[in-house]
Short mmCIF file of C-alpha atoms in Angstrom, two decimals:
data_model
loop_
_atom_site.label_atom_id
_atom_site.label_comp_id
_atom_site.label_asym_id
_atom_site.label_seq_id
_atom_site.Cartn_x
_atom_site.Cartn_y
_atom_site.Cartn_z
CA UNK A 1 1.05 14.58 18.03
CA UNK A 2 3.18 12.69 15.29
CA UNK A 3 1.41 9.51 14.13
CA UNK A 4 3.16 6.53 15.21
CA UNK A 5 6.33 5.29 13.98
CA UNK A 6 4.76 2.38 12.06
CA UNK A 7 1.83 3.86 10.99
CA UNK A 8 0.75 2.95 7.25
CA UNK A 9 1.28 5.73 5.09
CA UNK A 10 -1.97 6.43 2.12
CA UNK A 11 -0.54 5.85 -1.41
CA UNK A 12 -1.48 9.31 -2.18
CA UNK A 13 -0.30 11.24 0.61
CA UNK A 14 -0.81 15.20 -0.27
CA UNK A 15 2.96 15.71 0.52
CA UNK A 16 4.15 12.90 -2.14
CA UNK A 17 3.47 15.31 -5.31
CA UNK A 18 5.32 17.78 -4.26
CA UNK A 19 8.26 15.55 -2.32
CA UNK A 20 8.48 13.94 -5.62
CA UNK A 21 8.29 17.28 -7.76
CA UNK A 22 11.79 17.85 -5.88
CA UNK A 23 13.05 14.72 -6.77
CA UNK A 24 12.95 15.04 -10.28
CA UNK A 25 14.53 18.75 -10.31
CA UNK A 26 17.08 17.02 -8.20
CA UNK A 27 17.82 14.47 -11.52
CA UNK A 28 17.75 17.31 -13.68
CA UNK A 29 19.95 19.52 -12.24
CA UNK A 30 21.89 16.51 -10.92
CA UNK A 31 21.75 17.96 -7.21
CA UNK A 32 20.51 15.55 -4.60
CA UNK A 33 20.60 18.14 -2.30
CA UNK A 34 17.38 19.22 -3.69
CA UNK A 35 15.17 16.00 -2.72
CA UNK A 36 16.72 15.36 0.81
CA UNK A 37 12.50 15.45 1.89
CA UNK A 38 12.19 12.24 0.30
CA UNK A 39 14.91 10.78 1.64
CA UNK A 40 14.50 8.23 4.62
CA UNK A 41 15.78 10.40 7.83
CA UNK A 42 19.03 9.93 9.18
CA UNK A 43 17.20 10.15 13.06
CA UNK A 44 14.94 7.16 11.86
CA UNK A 45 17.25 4.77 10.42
CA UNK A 46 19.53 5.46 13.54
CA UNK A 47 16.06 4.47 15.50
CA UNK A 48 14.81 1.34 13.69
CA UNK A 49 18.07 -0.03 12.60
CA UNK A 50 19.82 -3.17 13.59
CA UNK A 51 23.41 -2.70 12.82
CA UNK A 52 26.57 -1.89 15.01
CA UNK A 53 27.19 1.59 13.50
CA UNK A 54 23.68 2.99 11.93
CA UNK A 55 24.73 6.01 11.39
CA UNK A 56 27.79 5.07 9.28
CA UNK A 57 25.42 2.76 7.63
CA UNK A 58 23.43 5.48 6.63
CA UNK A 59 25.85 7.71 5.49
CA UNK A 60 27.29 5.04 3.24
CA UNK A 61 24.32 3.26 2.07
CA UNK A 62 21.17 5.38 1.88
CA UNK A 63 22.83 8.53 1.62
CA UNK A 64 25.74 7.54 -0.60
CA UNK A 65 23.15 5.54 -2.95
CA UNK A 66 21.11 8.14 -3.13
CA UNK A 67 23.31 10.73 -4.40
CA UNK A 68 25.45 8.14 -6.58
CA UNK A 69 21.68 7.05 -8.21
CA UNK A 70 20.70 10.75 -8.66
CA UNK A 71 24.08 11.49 -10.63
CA UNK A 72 23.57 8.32 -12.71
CA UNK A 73 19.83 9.52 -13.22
CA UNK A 74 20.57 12.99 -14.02
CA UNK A 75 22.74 11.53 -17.23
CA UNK A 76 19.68 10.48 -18.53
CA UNK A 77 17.83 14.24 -18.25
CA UNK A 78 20.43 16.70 -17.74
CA UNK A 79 19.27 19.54 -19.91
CA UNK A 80 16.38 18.38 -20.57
CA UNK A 81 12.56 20.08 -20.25
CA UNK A 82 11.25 17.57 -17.83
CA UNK A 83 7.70 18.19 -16.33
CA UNK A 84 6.59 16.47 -13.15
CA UNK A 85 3.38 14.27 -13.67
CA UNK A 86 3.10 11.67 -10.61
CA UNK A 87 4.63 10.15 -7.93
CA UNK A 88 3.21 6.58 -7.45
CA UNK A 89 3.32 4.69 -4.59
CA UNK A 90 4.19 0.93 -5.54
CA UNK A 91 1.23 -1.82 -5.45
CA UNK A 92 2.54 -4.68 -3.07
CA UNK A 93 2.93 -2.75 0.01
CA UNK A 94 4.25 -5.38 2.76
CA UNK A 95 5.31 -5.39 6.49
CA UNK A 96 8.94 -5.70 7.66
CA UNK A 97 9.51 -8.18 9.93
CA UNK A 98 11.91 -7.33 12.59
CA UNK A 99 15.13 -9.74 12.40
CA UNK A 100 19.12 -8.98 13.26
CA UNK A 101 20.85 -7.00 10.99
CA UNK A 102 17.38 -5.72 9.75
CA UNK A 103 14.56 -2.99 11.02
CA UNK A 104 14.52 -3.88 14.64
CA UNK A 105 10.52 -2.11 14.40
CA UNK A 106 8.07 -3.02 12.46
CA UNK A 107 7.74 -1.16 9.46
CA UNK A 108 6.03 -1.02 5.80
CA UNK A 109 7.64 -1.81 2.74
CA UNK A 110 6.65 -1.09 -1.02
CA UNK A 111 8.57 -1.69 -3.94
CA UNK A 112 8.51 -0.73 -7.65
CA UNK A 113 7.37 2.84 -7.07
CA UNK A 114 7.20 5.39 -10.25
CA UNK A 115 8.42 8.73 -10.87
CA UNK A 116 6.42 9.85 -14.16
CA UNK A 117 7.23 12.84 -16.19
CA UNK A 118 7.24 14.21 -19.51
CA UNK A 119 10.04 14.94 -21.80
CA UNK A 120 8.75 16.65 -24.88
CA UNK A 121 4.91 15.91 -24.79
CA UNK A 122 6.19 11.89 -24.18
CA UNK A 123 5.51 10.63 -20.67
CA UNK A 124 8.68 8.92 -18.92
CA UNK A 125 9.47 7.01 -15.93
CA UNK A 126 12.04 6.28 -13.66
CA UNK A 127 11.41 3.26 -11.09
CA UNK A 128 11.87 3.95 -7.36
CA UNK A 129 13.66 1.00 -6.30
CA UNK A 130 12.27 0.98 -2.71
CA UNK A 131 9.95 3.29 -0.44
CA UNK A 132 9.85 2.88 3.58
CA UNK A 133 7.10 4.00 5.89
CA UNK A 134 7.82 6.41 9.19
CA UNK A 135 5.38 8.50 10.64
CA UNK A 136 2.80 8.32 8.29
CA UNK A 137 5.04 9.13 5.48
CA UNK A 138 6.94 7.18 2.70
CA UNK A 139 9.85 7.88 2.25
CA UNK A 140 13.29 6.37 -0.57
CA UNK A 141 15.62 4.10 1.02
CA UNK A 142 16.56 2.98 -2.52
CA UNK A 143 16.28 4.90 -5.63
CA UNK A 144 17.63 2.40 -8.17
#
């Protein structure tokens, strides 16, 4: 059985490592096509959306952002060695309250997340701008 729709996620999930492992190959090689696990599902934002057209929401918004902030990210790495290190979950995790032209569920929230990595023996970071919960999982609605 899939946990529940609003179920809190742990900060340390065992799937985040390596979710976020694909994210950063994705900045390298400036492909977002390689981190599309980490991306907040197009069959959940159609189900906990509030919004005439979800799905062209998506498509414009979280998809769209997330492949524009991945090219703008990969600028910063592209050729580089970079070596995964972490994926942390932010500190203030908080509940969405349902409202019009929201999340019409209630859902979990966390921002200020980090993606840390190494670029020559020097530790790096890039700031997840925003992580939301489904099914037990977190998952980028907002990279930057």
């Amino acid at each position: 059985p899939l946990p529940a729709d609003d179920a809190l996620p742990p900060t340390a999930p065992a799937d985040l490592a390596l979710r976020g492992k694909h994210l950063l190959e994705a900045i390298v090689q400036d492909n977002p096509e390689l981190a599309t696990d980490i991306l907040f599902p197009r069959e959940a934002f159609l189900a906990v959306r509030d919004v005439t057209d979800p799905a062209k929401v998506w498509e414009k918004k979280i998809l769209g952002g997330f492949q524009r902030d991945i090219r703008t990210l990969s600028r910063r790495l592209k050729g580089k060695d970079a070596q995964f290190v972490a994926l942390e979950v932010g500190q203030a995790i908080t509940r969405v309250v349902p409202k019009k032209r929201d999340f019409k569920k209630p859902l979990w929230r966390v921002r200020h997340s980090k993606l840390l990595f190494t670029v020559d023996g020097r530790q790096q970071r890039i700031e997840v701008g925003e992580f939301v919960s489904w099914r037990g999982a977190w998952y980028v609605t907002k990279l930057r």
